[in-house]
Amino acid sequence: MTTHAQPELVPYTPAAIYSFDADCVEYVRSDSFAMYERIDARLTLIKDATGHNLIGFKIKGFRNTFERLKSMHDLSDGQFIPMISAIEAIYTEMADQIFADPKIKAAYHAAFQLASNDNVKLAGFSLAA
């Protein structure tokens, strides 16, 4: 009888992850069932199984946002990017559309609060595939 070594379980570590193919950044604070609620073309909120508690967010079109942040803050590709800065940049860019709808405004505020409270940063970001 042969025994196989079981892989050691590694605890979940929340992190902002950039997907080059989808050009989006996703952050989820817990490894659990999640429901995705599309807010607009740029923002998706990620909620827990109840649909009431925010556990993450997804930002689409991140390459363009990063390029603007890069020039504004003199960043290089390898530096960390605070996600609150990215949300602020999108908020500024789309202010008229966001302020026009209280639901969208509340969603961006919630994503900003989560990014701020969890100190979410995208580390080692690179635009290269």
GROMACS .gro file of N, CA and C in nm:
model
  387
    1MET      N    1   0.084  -0.117   0.000
    1MET     CA    2   0.000   0.000   0.000
    1MET      C    3   0.090   0.125   0.000
    2THR      N    4   0.067   0.210  -0.096
    2THR     CA    5   0.146   0.331  -0.102
    2THR      C    6   0.066   0.447  -0.043
    3THR      N    7   0.136   0.532   0.022
    3THR     CA    8   0.071   0.651   0.075
    3THR      C    9   0.123   0.772  -0.001
    4HIS      N   10   0.033   0.860  -0.027
    4HIS     CA   11   0.068   0.981  -0.099
    4HIS      C   12   0.068   1.099  -0.002
    5ALA      N   13   0.169   1.177  -0.014
    5ALA     CA   14   0.177   1.295   0.072
    5ALA      C   15   0.068   1.393   0.033
    6GLN      N   16   0.000   1.443   0.131
    6GLN     CA   17  -0.105   1.543   0.108
    6GLN      C   18  -0.039   1.680   0.100
    7PRO      N   19  -0.081   1.760   0.004
    7PRO     CA   20  -0.024   1.895  -0.003
    7PRO      C   21  -0.065   1.976   0.120
    8GLU      N   22   0.026   2.057   0.166
    8GLU     CA   23  -0.003   2.141   0.282
    8GLU      C   24  -0.098   2.253   0.240
    9LEU      N   25  -0.202   2.272   0.319
    9LEU     CA   26  -0.298   2.377   0.290
    9LEU      C   27  -0.237   2.512   0.324
   10VAL      N   28  -0.254   2.604   0.233
   10VAL     CA   29  -0.203   2.739   0.251
   10VAL      C   30  -0.322   2.831   0.276
   11PRO      N   31  -0.317   2.911   0.381
   11PRO     CA   32  -0.431   3.000   0.407
   11PRO      C   33  -0.448   3.102   0.294
   12TYR      N   34  -0.572   3.139   0.271
   12TYR     CA   35  -0.604   3.238   0.167
   12TYR      C   36  -0.550   3.374   0.208
   13THR      N   37  -0.484   3.440   0.115
   13THR     CA   38  -0.433   3.574   0.138
   13THR      C   39  -0.497   3.668   0.038
   14PRO      N   40  -0.577   3.763   0.084
   14PRO     CA   41  -0.639   3.857  -0.010
   14PRO      C   42  -0.534   3.938  -0.083
   15ALA      N   43  -0.554   3.957  -0.212
   15ALA     CA   44  -0.461   4.036  -0.293
   15ALA      C   45  -0.533   4.089  -0.415
   16ALA      N   46  -0.494   4.206  -0.459
   16ALA     CA   47  -0.544   4.261  -0.585
   16ALA      C   48  -0.464   4.195  -0.697
   17ILE      N   49  -0.535   4.140  -0.793
   17ILE     CA   50  -0.472   4.067  -0.903
   17ILE      C   51  -0.511   4.132  -1.035
   18TYR      N   52  -0.411   4.157  -1.120
   18TYR     CA   53  -0.437   4.212  -1.253
   18TYR      C   54  -0.442   4.098  -1.353
   19SER      N   55  -0.546   4.095  -1.435
   19SER     CA   56  -0.559   3.999  -1.543
   19SER      C   57  -0.530   4.072  -1.674
   20PHE      N   58  -0.418   4.037  -1.736
   20PHE     CA   59  -0.378   4.103  -1.860
   20PHE      C   60  -0.481   4.080  -1.970
   21ASP      N   61  -0.525   3.954  -1.986
   21ASP     CA   62  -0.619   3.921  -2.094
   21ASP      C   63  -0.751   3.995  -2.082
   22ALA      N   64  -0.800   4.011  -1.960
   22ALA     CA   65  -0.928   4.077  -1.938
   22ALA      C   66  -0.912   4.226  -1.909
   23ASP      N   67  -0.789   4.272  -1.892
   23ASP     CA   68  -0.758   4.411  -1.857
   23ASP      C   69  -0.843   4.457  -1.738
   24CYS      N   70  -0.835   4.379  -1.630
   24CYS     CA   71  -0.909   4.416  -1.509
   24CYS      C   72  -0.829   4.381  -1.385
   25VAL      N   73  -0.863   4.448  -1.277
   25VAL     CA   74  -0.807   4.418  -1.145
   25VAL      C   75  -0.921   4.368  -1.059
   26GLU      N   76  -0.895   4.259  -0.988
   26GLU     CA   77  -0.996   4.203  -0.899
   26GLU      C   78  -0.937   4.186  -0.760
   27TYR      N   79  -1.015   4.225  -0.661
   27TYR     CA   80  -0.978   4.207  -0.521
   27TYR      C   81  -1.094   4.141  -0.449
   28VAL      N   82  -1.066   4.031  -0.380
   28VAL     CA   83  -1.166   3.963  -0.299
   28VAL      C   84  -1.101   3.933  -0.164
   29ARG      N   85  -1.163   3.978  -0.057
   29ARG     CA   86  -1.101   3.965   0.075
   29ARG      C   87  -1.118   3.828   0.140
   30SER      N   88  -1.211   3.745   0.091
   30SER     CA   89  -1.228   3.613   0.153
   30SER      C   90  -1.249   3.505   0.047
   31ASP      N   91  -1.200   3.388   0.079
   31ASP     CA   92  -1.211   3.273  -0.010
   31ASP      C   93  -1.342   3.201   0.022
   32SER      N   94  -1.449   3.251  -0.035
   32SER     CA   95  -1.581   3.195  -0.009
   32SER      C   96  -1.670   3.218  -0.130
   33PHE      N   97  -1.790   3.164  -0.125
   33PHE     CA   98  -1.886   3.185  -0.233
   33PHE      C   99  -1.908   3.334  -0.251
   34ALA      N  100  -1.911   3.378  -0.375
   34ALA     CA  101  -1.927   3.521  -0.402
   34ALA      C  102  -2.027   3.543  -0.514
   35MET      N  103  -2.097   3.655  -0.505
   35MET     CA  104  -2.189   3.697  -0.610
   35MET      C  105  -2.137   3.828  -0.668
   36TYR      N  106  -2.139   3.835  -0.799
   36TYR     CA  107  -2.089   3.953  -0.870
   36TYR      C  108  -2.206   4.039  -0.915
   37GLU      N  109  -2.199   4.168  -0.882
   37GLU     CA  110  -2.304   4.264  -0.920
   37GLU      C  111  -2.242   4.372  -1.009
   38ARG      N  112  -2.272   4.364  -1.137
   38ARG     CA  113  -2.219   4.462  -1.233
   38ARG      C  114  -2.285   4.597  -1.208
   39ILE      N  115  -2.205   4.699  -1.185
   39ILE     CA  116  -2.256   4.833  -1.156
   39ILE      C  117  -2.262   4.917  -1.283
   40ASP      N  118  -2.152   4.919  -1.357
   40ASP     CA  119  -2.146   4.992  -1.483
   40ASP      C  120  -2.035   4.929  -1.567
   41ALA      N  121  -1.992   4.996  -1.672
   41ALA     CA  122  -1.891   4.940  -1.761
   41ALA      C  123  -1.756   4.920  -1.693
   42ARG      N  124  -1.730   4.989  -1.583
   42ARG     CA  125  -1.600   4.982  -1.518
   42ARG      C  126  -1.598   4.905  -1.386
   43LEU      N  127  -1.707   4.907  -1.310
   43LEU     CA  128  -1.706   4.854  -1.174
   43LEU      C  129  -1.805   4.739  -1.155
   44THR      N  130  -1.756   4.635  -1.090
   44THR     CA  131  -1.838   4.524  -1.044
   44THR      C  132  -1.812   4.508  -0.895
   45LEU      N  133  -1.917   4.501  -0.815
   45LEU     CA  134  -1.902   4.474  -0.672
   45LEU      C  135  -1.913   4.324  -0.650
   46ILE      N  136  -1.835   4.273  -0.556
   46ILE     CA  137  -1.836   4.131  -0.523
   46ILE      C  138  -1.888   4.120  -0.381
   47LYS      N  139  -1.998   4.044  -0.366
   47LYS     CA  140  -2.064   4.033  -0.236
   47LYS      C  141  -2.063   3.888  -0.188
   48ASP      N  142  -2.084   3.871  -0.057
   48ASP     CA  143  -2.086   3.737   0.002
   48ASP      C  144  -2.214   3.664  -0.038
   49ALA      N  145  -2.231   3.544   0.013
   49ALA     CA  146  -2.344   3.459  -0.023
   49ALA      C  147  -2.480   3.521   0.008
   50THR      N  148  -2.484   3.610   0.106
   50THR     CA  149  -2.611   3.674   0.140
   50THR      C  150  -2.646   3.784   0.039
   51GLY      N  151  -2.546   3.832  -0.032
   51GLY     CA  152  -2.568   3.941  -0.126
   51GLY      C  153  -2.571   4.077  -0.059
   52HIS      N  154  -2.541   4.080   0.071
   52HIS     CA  155  -2.548   4.206   0.146
   52HIS      C  156  -2.411   4.261   0.184
   53ASN      N  157  -2.313   4.175   0.203
   53ASN     CA  158  -2.183   4.219   0.252
   53ASN      C  159  -2.081   4.226   0.139
   54LEU      N  160  -2.018   4.341   0.123
   54LEU     CA  161  -1.917   4.361   0.020
   54LEU      C  162  -1.788   4.291   0.061
   55ILE      N  163  -1.738   4.204  -0.027
   55ILE     CA  164  -1.612   4.135   0.001
   55ILE      C  165  -1.507   4.162  -0.107
   56GLY      N  166  -1.543   4.241  -0.208
   56GLY     CA  167  -1.445   4.270  -0.311
   56GLY      C  168  -1.501   4.355  -0.423
   57PHE      N  169  -1.418   4.377  -0.523
   57PHE     CA  170  -1.458   4.455  -0.639
   57PHE      C  171  -1.370   4.416  -0.758
   58LYS      N  172  -1.420   4.449  -0.875
   58LYS     CA  173  -1.345   4.430  -1.000
   58LYS      C  174  -1.352   4.561  -1.077
   59ILE      N  175  -1.237   4.604  -1.127
   59ILE     CA  176  -1.230   4.726  -1.207
   59ILE      C  177  -1.183   4.687  -1.347
   60LYS      N  178  -1.266   4.716  -1.446
   60LYS     CA  179  -1.231   4.686  -1.585
   60LYS      C  180  -1.163   4.807  -1.648
   61GLY      N  181  -1.091   4.781  -1.758
   61GLY     CA  182  -1.021   4.888  -1.829
   61GLY      C  183  -0.909   4.947  -1.746
   62PHE      N  184  -0.837   4.863  -1.674
   62PHE     CA  185  -0.737   4.913  -1.580
   62PHE      C  186  -0.613   4.969  -1.648
   63ARG      N  187  -0.577   4.918  -1.764
   63ARG     CA  188  -0.456   4.965  -1.833
   63ARG      C  189  -0.462   5.116  -1.854
   64ASN      N  190  -0.573   5.166  -1.902
   64ASN     CA  191  -0.589   5.309  -1.927
   64ASN      C  192  -0.580   5.389  -1.796
   65THR      N  193  -0.645   5.340  -1.693
   65THR     CA  194  -0.638   5.406  -1.563
   65THR      C  195  -0.495   5.409  -1.511
   66PHE      N  196  -0.426   5.297  -1.524
   66PHE     CA  197  -0.287   5.290  -1.477
   66PHE      C  198  -0.199   5.389  -1.553
   67GLU      N  199  -0.217   5.400  -1.683
   67GLU     CA  200  -0.134   5.492  -1.762
   67GLU      C  201  -0.153   5.637  -1.713
   68ARG      N  202  -0.275   5.675  -1.680
   68ARG     CA  203  -0.299   5.810  -1.627
   68ARG      C  204  -0.236   5.826  -1.489
   69LEU      N  205  -0.252   5.726  -1.403
   69LEU     CA  206  -0.191   5.732  -1.269
   69LEU      C  207  -0.040   5.735  -1.278
   70LYS      N  208   0.013   5.659  -1.371
   70LYS     CA  209   0.158   5.650  -1.389
   70LYS      C  210   0.216   5.788  -1.419
   71SER      N  211   0.153   5.861  -1.509
   71SER     CA  212   0.205   5.992  -1.543
   71SER      C  213   0.179   6.094  -1.432
   72MET      N  214   0.066   6.085  -1.365
   72MET     CA  215   0.033   6.180  -1.258
   72MET      C  216   0.124   6.164  -1.136
   73HIS      N  217   0.161   6.039  -1.105
   73HIS     CA  218   0.237   6.012  -0.982
   73HIS      C  219   0.378   5.964  -1.009
   74ASP      N  220   0.422   5.971  -1.135
   74ASP     CA  221   0.557   5.930  -1.173
   74ASP      C  222   0.588   5.788  -1.127
   75LEU      N  223   0.499   5.695  -1.162
   75LEU     CA  224   0.514   5.554  -1.124
   75LEU      C  225   0.581   5.476  -1.235
   76SER      N  226   0.647   5.367  -1.197
   76SER     CA  227   0.697   5.272  -1.296
   76SER      C  228   0.609   5.147  -1.290
   77ASP      N  229   0.622   5.061  -1.390
   77ASP     CA  230   0.537   4.942  -1.396
   77ASP      C  231   0.549   4.854  -1.272
   78GLY      N  232   0.665   4.844  -1.211
   78GLY     CA  233   0.686   4.752  -1.100
   78GLY      C  234   0.642   4.804  -0.965
   79GLN      N  235   0.606   4.931  -0.953
   79GLN     CA  236   0.568   4.986  -0.823
   79GLN      C  237   0.426   4.947  -0.787
   80PHE      N  238   0.396   4.953  -0.658
   80PHE     CA  239   0.260   4.923  -0.615
   80PHE      C  240   0.168   5.040  -0.648
   81ILE      N  241   0.044   5.007  -0.673
   81ILE     CA  242  -0.057   5.108  -0.702
   81ILE      C  243  -0.167   5.096  -0.599
   82PRO      N  244  -0.190   5.198  -0.517
   82PRO     CA  245  -0.302   5.192  -0.423
   82PRO      C  246  -0.433   5.192  -0.502
   83MET      N  247  -0.520   5.099  -0.471
   83MET     CA  248  -0.645   5.090  -0.546
   83MET      C  249  -0.736   5.209  -0.520
   84ILE      N  250  -0.719   5.277  -0.407
   84ILE     CA  251  -0.801   5.396  -0.386
   84ILE      C  252  -0.768   5.503  -0.491
   85SER      N  253  -0.643   5.509  -0.533
   85SER     CA  254  -0.604   5.605  -0.637
   85SER      C  255  -0.670   5.569  -0.769
   86ALA      N  256  -0.677   5.440  -0.801
   86ALA     CA  257  -0.742   5.397  -0.925
   86ALA      C  258  -0.891   5.429  -0.922
   87ILE      N  259  -0.956   5.403  -0.809
   87ILE     CA  260  -1.099   5.431  -0.797
   87ILE      C  261  -1.123   5.582  -0.805
   88GLU      N  262  -1.038   5.660  -0.742
   88GLU     CA  263  -1.050   5.806  -0.751
   88GLU      C  264  -1.035   5.854  -0.895
   89ALA      N  265  -0.942   5.797  -0.970
   89ALA     CA  266  -0.920   5.837  -1.109
   89ALA      C  267  -1.042   5.807  -1.194
   90ILE      N  268  -1.102   5.690  -1.173
   90ILE     CA  269  -1.222   5.653  -1.248
   90ILE      C  270  -1.337   5.744  -1.207
   91TYR      N  271  -1.347   5.769  -1.077
   91TYR     CA  272  -1.452   5.858  -1.024
   91TYR      C  273  -1.442   5.996  -1.087
   92THR      N  274  -1.321   6.047  -1.100
   92THR     CA  275  -1.299   6.179  -1.160
   92THR      C  276  -1.334   6.177  -1.309
   93GLU      N  277  -1.289   6.072  -1.377
   93GLU     CA  278  -1.315   6.059  -1.521
   93GLU      C  279  -1.463   6.049  -1.552
   94MET      N  280  -1.538   5.978  -1.470
   94MET     CA  281  -1.678   5.950  -1.499
   94MET      C  282  -1.773   6.020  -1.402
   95ALA      N  283  -1.731   6.130  -1.346
   95ALA     CA  284  -1.808   6.198  -1.240
   95ALA      C  285  -1.953   6.224  -1.277
   96ASP      N  286  -1.977   6.275  -1.397
   96ASP     CA  287  -2.115   6.307  -1.437
   96ASP      C  288  -2.205   6.184  -1.435
   97GLN      N  289  -2.154   6.073  -1.488
   97GLN     CA  290  -2.234   5.949  -1.492
   97GLN      C  291  -2.253   5.891  -1.353
   98ILE      N  292  -2.150   5.899  -1.270
   98ILE     CA  293  -2.157   5.843  -1.135
   98ILE      C  294  -2.253   5.924  -1.049
   99PHE      N  295  -2.242   6.058  -1.053
   99PHE     CA  296  -2.329   6.142  -0.971
   99PHE      C  297  -2.474   6.140  -1.018
  100ALA      N  298  -2.497   6.105  -1.143
  100ALA     CA  299  -2.633   6.105  -1.197
  100ALA      C  300  -2.718   5.993  -1.137
  101ASP      N  301  -2.656   5.888  -1.085
  101ASP     CA  302  -2.730   5.773  -1.033
  101ASP      C  303  -2.684   5.745  -0.890
  102PRO      N  304  -2.771   5.762  -0.791
  102PRO     CA  305  -2.732   5.738  -0.651
  102PRO      C  306  -2.682   5.596  -0.625
  103LYS      N  307  -2.736   5.498  -0.696
  103LYS     CA  308  -2.691   5.359  -0.678
  103LYS      C  309  -2.546   5.343  -0.724
  104ILE      N  310  -2.512   5.402  -0.836
  104ILE     CA  311  -2.375   5.394  -0.888
  104ILE      C  312  -2.280   5.470  -0.796
  105LYS      N  313  -2.322   5.587  -0.752
  105LYS     CA  314  -2.240   5.666  -0.660
  105LYS      C  315  -2.212   5.588  -0.532
  106ALA      N  316  -2.315   5.524  -0.477
  106ALA     CA  317  -2.298   5.445  -0.354
  106ALA      C  318  -2.205   5.326  -0.378
  107ALA      N  319  -2.212   5.265  -0.495
  107ALA     CA  320  -2.127   5.150  -0.527
  107ALA      C  321  -1.980   5.191  -0.533
  108TYR      N  322  -1.951   5.303  -0.599
  108TYR     CA  323  -1.813   5.350  -0.605
  108TYR      C  324  -1.762   5.388  -0.465
  109HIS      N  325  -1.849   5.449  -0.387
  109HIS     CA  326  -1.810   5.484  -0.250
  109HIS      C  327  -1.780   5.357  -0.170
  110ALA      N  328  -1.860   5.254  -0.185
  110ALA     CA  329  -1.839   5.127  -0.113
  110ALA      C  330  -1.707   5.062  -0.156
  111ALA      N  331  -1.679   5.061  -0.285
  111ALA     CA  332  -1.553   5.004  -0.334
  111ALA      C  333  -1.434   5.084  -0.281
  112PHE      N  334  -1.447   5.216  -0.281
  112PHE     CA  335  -1.341   5.302  -0.228
  112PHE      C  336  -1.317   5.272  -0.079
  113GLN      N  337  -1.425   5.262  -0.002
  113GLN     CA  338  -1.413   5.234   0.142
  113GLN      C  339  -1.345   5.099   0.167
  114LEU      N  340  -1.383   4.996   0.090
  114LEU     CA  341  -1.321   4.865   0.106
  114LEU      C  342  -1.173   4.872   0.073
  115ALA      N  343  -1.139   4.938  -0.038
  115ALA     CA  344  -0.998   4.951  -0.077
  115ALA      C  345  -0.919   5.028   0.028
  116SER      N  346  -0.981   5.130   0.085
  116SER     CA  347  -0.915   5.209   0.188
  116SER      C  348  -0.899   5.130   0.317
  117ASN      N  349  -1.006   5.069   0.364
  117ASN     CA  350  -1.003   4.994   0.490
  117ASN      C  351  -0.906   4.875   0.485
  118ASP      N  352  -0.901   4.807   0.370
  118ASP     CA  353  -0.813   4.691   0.355
  118ASP      C  354  -0.675   4.728   0.303
  119ASN      N  355  -0.653   4.857   0.277
  119ASN     CA  356  -0.526   4.906   0.223
  119ASN      C  357  -0.485   4.825   0.099
  120VAL      N  358  -0.577   4.814   0.005
  120VAL     CA  359  -0.556   4.730  -0.114
  120VAL      C  360  -0.458   4.798  -0.208
  121LYS      N  361  -0.354   4.722  -0.244
  121LYS     CA  362  -0.253   4.769  -0.338
  121LYS      C  363  -0.230   4.661  -0.443
  122LEU      N  364  -0.203   4.705  -0.563
  122LEU     CA  365  -0.164   4.613  -0.668
  122LEU      C  366  -0.013   4.619  -0.674
  123ALA      N  367   0.053   4.510  -0.637
  123ALA     CA  368   0.199   4.509  -0.629
  123ALA      C  369   0.259   4.441  -0.750
  124GLY      N  370   0.374   4.490  -0.794
  124GLY     CA  371   0.446   4.428  -0.904
  124GLY      C  372   0.368   4.431  -1.033
  125PHE      N  373   0.285   4.528  -1.051
  125PHE     CA  374   0.201   4.539  -1.170
  125PHE      C  375   0.285   4.559  -1.294
  126SER      N  376   0.251   4.488  -1.398
  126SER     CA  377   0.320   4.504  -1.525
  126SER      C  378   0.219   4.495  -1.637
  127LEU      N  379   0.232   4.580  -1.736
  127LEU     CA  380   0.142   4.576  -1.850
  127LEU      C  381   0.182   4.468  -1.949
  128ALA      N  382   0.298   4.409  -1.931
  128ALA     CA  383   0.342   4.304  -2.022
  128ALA      C  384   0.266   4.177  -1.997
  129ALA      N  385   0.245   4.099  -2.101
  129ALA     CA  386   0.174   3.971  -2.087
  129ALA      C  387   0.261   3.872  -2.014
   0.00000   0.00000   0.00000
